[in-house]
Amino acid sequence: MDSSLEGLLRINSFSSRDTFTWRQGGDVFSRSLREAEDDEEALRWAVLEKLPTYNRVRRAMLASPSGGLKEVDVESLGMHEKKALLERLIGVAEEDNERFLFKLKDRIDRVGIRLPTIEVRYENLSIDAETHVGNRGLPTVLNSTMNTLESIANSLYILPSRKTKMSILHGVSGIIKPCRMTLLLGPPGSGKTTLLLALAGKLDSDLKVSGRVTYNGHEMNEFVPERTAAYISQYDLHIGEMTVRETLAFSARCQGVGTRYDMLTELARREKALNIKPDPDVDVYMKASAIRGQEANVVTDYIIKILGLDICADTMVGNDMIRGISGGQRKRVTTGEMLVGPAKALFMDEISTGLDSSTTFQIVNSIRQSIHILQGTAVISLLQPAPETYDLFDDIILISDGQIVYHGPRHDVLEFFESMGFKCPERKGVADFLQEVTSWKDQQQYWFKIEPYQYVPVKKFAKAFKSFHVGRAMAKELEVPFDKHNSHRAALTTSKYGASKMKLLKAQIDREILLMKRNSFVYIFKAVQLTLVAIITMTLFMRTRMHHNEADGNKFLGALFFAIMMIMFNTYAELAMTIAKLPVFFKQRDLLFFPAWTYTLPGWILKIPIILVEVAIWVFTTYYVIGFDPNAGRLFKQYLLLIMTSQMASALFRMIAGLARDMVISNTFGSASILVLIVLSGFVISRENIKSWWIWGYWISPLMYAQNAVSVNEFLGHQWNKNVNGERLGIKILHNRGIFVEAKWYWIGFGALIGFTLLFNFLYTVALTFLKPFGKDHPIVSEEALREKHANLTGEIIEESSKGKKSSPIHNSQKNSSIETNRGSLKSVDKIIGSDKKGMILPFMPLSLTFDDIKYSVDMPQEMKVQGMSEDRLVLLKSLLLLKRGGEEIYVGPLGRHSSELIKYFEQIPVWWIWYYWISPVAWTLYGLLVSQYGDIDDLLEDGVTVKEFVQEYFGFKHDFLPVVAVVILAFTLLFAFCFGFSIQRFNFQKR
């Protein structure tokens, strides 16, 4: 097809040159150069129209810099070509966006295609939550424990729930019309977010919902509301290492193009039948925005432009450690993340937070143009919109205390409140007036009737609206069900995801590679750290000081165990890195961007090369220096085993992060899991010494299989093949430590590590698939707050007394009786809230923090008092844990007949590392613990030496040196505190 096009162009160019030659010969042969160019373009369009539909929607005529048109593949448009295209279509977003949208609409209307529209109805919608009231809701340890146990008992139907029911929405009804902008107003805590979540189909399963929400007459279970509608949260959750453009491009890849491709093919078919030639720039834009699976969609650049993000498009979003875009720009990224998708219904929750009034106006105006021209549906919640922004909306929903006070056209809202006796002052913004007029704290200032003022509760407003002409018209319309036959087939989405799972996996792989590049410093640091520790290990376990005999066999076991520990600890960073990305993952998972497995699989597979490098650094630098068996096969077998150990540890920490979903909880359980694995590994306590009731823990410990496999691989080698008392030296050492001696245990351990890796990754995927994030708990509600909420609904006035608060009802049927004339029985509103307090009173969440005489001490021993200690109490550790060299034995508790076995295996530190011993806080702490517990005990050991003498002779620890040790430990504490204070004062990691 390209050759035919070139042939036609060649013929046309020949005829153009001939015509130009004979131009002076007369009018019959003269044709202008412009006419020749038009003919050339016509030939290009003709060839393009002859292509099959599949090819025709992927090729278009793009204006070249020289001024002519060239045929291009829309899937391979470069960044500069997209930028030039958008500059021609939308030079200035505020001025040209509406004209561009009309061009799109005109092209669609010319061929008679009807755009899909969505009408959202909510009828008798009531939503209730359960929460603890008063002191029971305070976040104390006791309350948290009680709440957890009670929730378990409730789920098992053992105990009834003791939570208090709190109503959020009370039987609200209304219709959200397409092609109209709806503004949702209401004071904080009125139920705006809950209403938006209900309309978008994203309510929490813990809430009790009655009533129904329908889209074009279809129930929520008949389609996928998360993809049909886009809910834009008020919380800005983004990956800080990605730029604005990358964030929006990833969102566009996950959400797909919806029905744009199907509409484009139908549009191209009808235009070909009607012989209609579209505008070239509009044709390129529509084709580029409709092709599935593109890494960079032109829609992304369009949304960046209309949101005013083009100045920071290639700037990282930023986080606590990376300085990025501003808070207002971050809010616009949150909005743009959903606008790049194909959703036709938008539910936007307080998108103006952090934005100035001018930017808010520009964004809302762009959305208004799209909704009006392309026939979308939008409900936008704004807290305090400026008057010019307020005027952009067609309809108003005013909600207060969970009831709809008004839902109808914007131009009728003031008429409704004037009928109720309240008038908006001339210099007062209508939006501010609407949010204050229902509050019993602010309502009186807007009363304008001659009759004495009496508080009008929210319930009376809601009832009056139903009799208002707008409310009657809406109720009448709700009585007639929506005709499902009028619903466009493309209006509601029935597929769960916006692209195929393989394309979603490809998008996740690309993002993970990008994040690994951006976090390369972390991996480089880990490699350097591992290298330094490897050097230290080589000098600590020097082969010249370690001989292949029974005495030094435990040293080699210790070196192997230390290698496993280092490889395992080197992957601990996975826990924090996983937790940091989970909030963004949960947001995108709940928006049905992708299934969980497409997220977890790249995070595991793509980091295998890094693990190969890290383990290679350790093994190939330490193996021969320490003096392990020189056989190359055993070298590579140790390398493979440590690779699987690293894989297992990474999967374990990812699983803990996925289950915990919180940094504090995951660090707690991560550290605890390491300790449990170490204790049950068979090295700290040998298999024979583990009690029968804990032996199951030995068999399910991954480190047991790693330790057995790496030990068998080493001690069955040639260097350990010596005979000692008729038994091979290597086998004897393994027997002494309770390690299996068969060669097959290497492959058993290797296979077990593979199984644990698969198991932990599977559990990590399951956790991310089904668990919910730790969201914000329901706010602590006091009894007074519940009474106030009840008073706002029913008209009761809260009366204060010295003993507490009680309520006295004001009946709506009282005739012309005002609060001022009933001072004997009721306090006036002015007296309750203060006559000088005007404006809106925002609610706040009260929190309590309690400290109560925290101590951990014991009575001062009489012996220490004799030595001059004057204090009555002593902070004391209850037990002492000592490990022999290589971790062969463990002892916890008081002295006994086996006490002498505790210390006989401790070896001296190499002389070139003794300096590190004296600057180690752990060494000084161990000195103090050992001397304070055993340094003054005169009990005899089995060899007739007292404990005091043994500690002094063997370790060099003297009891008289204890005050110096205490001073040194205190000095370490002060030094670390100083370093911390100096660091937070001097260092700033957010510099660009």
CSV table of N, CA, C and O in Angstrom, one decimal, residues 81 134-135 181 357 414 448 456 573 578 587 624 652 657-658 732 753 786 796 880:
chain,number,residue,atom,x,y,z
A,81,GLU,N,6.0,15.8,18.5
A,81,GLU,CA,4.9,15.8,17.6
A,81,GLU,C,3.6,16.0,18.4
A,81,GLU,O,2.7,16.8,18.0
A,134,GLY,N,-17.8,8.1,73.8
A,134,GLY,CA,-17.2,8.5,75.0
A,134,GLY,C,-15.8,8.0,75.3
A,134,GLY,O,-15.0,7.8,74.4
A,135,ASN,N,-15.6,7.6,76.5
A,135,ASN,CA,-14.2,7.1,76.9
A,135,ASN,C,-13.9,5.8,76.2
A,135,ASN,O,-12.7,5.5,76.0
A,181,MET,N,-23.5,20.4,35.6
A,181,MET,CA,-22.5,20.4,36.7
A,181,MET,C,-23.3,20.5,38.0
A,181,MET,O,-24.1,21.5,38.2
A,357,SER,N,-8.1,30.5,44.2
A,357,SER,CA,-9.4,30.6,43.6
A,357,SER,C,-9.3,30.7,42.1
A,357,SER,O,-10.2,30.2,41.4
A,414,LEU,N,-31.9,30.4,46.3
A,414,LEU,CA,-32.1,31.5,47.2
A,414,LEU,C,-33.6,31.7,47.4
A,414,LEU,O,-34.1,32.1,48.5
A,448,PHE,N,-34.8,37.4,58.1
A,448,PHE,CA,-35.1,38.8,57.6
A,448,PHE,C,-36.6,39.0,57.8
A,448,PHE,O,-37.1,40.2,57.5
A,456,VAL,N,-34.7,27.1,63.1
A,456,VAL,CA,-35.3,26.2,62.1
A,456,VAL,C,-34.3,25.0,62.0
A,456,VAL,O,-33.2,25.2,61.4
A,573,ALA,N,15.4,-4.2,54.1
A,573,ALA,CA,14.9,-2.9,53.6
A,573,ALA,C,13.7,-3.2,52.7
A,573,ALA,O,12.9,-2.2,52.5
A,578,THR,N,8.3,-1.7,50.8
A,578,THR,CA,7.0,-2.2,50.5
A,578,THR,C,5.9,-1.4,51.2
A,578,THR,O,4.9,-1.1,50.6
A,587,LYS,N,-5.1,2.3,46.9
A,587,LYS,CA,-6.0,3.2,46.2
A,587,LYS,C,-6.2,2.8,44.8
A,587,LYS,O,-7.3,2.7,44.3
A,624,TYR,N,37.0,-18.2,50.0
A,624,TYR,CA,38.3,-18.7,50.1
A,624,TYR,C,39.2,-18.0,51.2
A,624,TYR,O,40.1,-18.6,51.7
A,652,LEU,N,9.6,-13.2,52.7
A,652,LEU,CA,9.1,-13.1,54.1
A,652,LEU,C,8.8,-11.7,54.5
A,652,LEU,O,7.7,-11.4,55.1
A,657,ALA,N,5.0,-7.2,55.5
A,657,ALA,CA,4.5,-5.8,55.2
A,657,ALA,C,3.1,-5.9,54.7
A,657,ALA,O,2.3,-5.0,55.0
A,658,GLY,N,2.8,-6.9,53.8
A,658,GLY,CA,1.4,-7.0,53.3
A,658,GLY,C,0.4,-7.3,54.3
A,658,GLY,O,-0.8,-6.8,54.3
A,732,LYS,N,31.4,-35.9,62.3
A,732,LYS,CA,31.4,-35.8,63.8
A,732,LYS,C,31.0,-34.4,64.3
A,732,LYS,O,30.2,-34.3,65.2
A,753,LEU,N,13.7,-24.0,50.7
A,753,LEU,CA,13.8,-22.6,50.5
A,753,LEU,C,13.0,-22.1,49.3
A,753,LEU,O,12.3,-21.1,49.4
A,786,LEU,N,-23.1,13.7,70.1
A,786,LEU,CA,-24.3,13.0,69.6
A,786,LEU,C,-25.6,13.8,70.0
A,786,LEU,O,-26.5,13.9,69.2
A,796,GLU,N,-33.9,20.6,69.1
A,796,GLU,CA,-33.7,20.7,70.6
A,796,GLU,C,-32.5,21.6,70.9
A,796,GLU,O,-31.6,21.6,70.1
A,880,LEU,N,19.6,-13.0,82.2
A,880,LEU,CA,20.7,-12.7,81.4
A,880,LEU,C,20.8,-13.8,80.4
A,880,LEU,O,20.7,-15.0,80.7
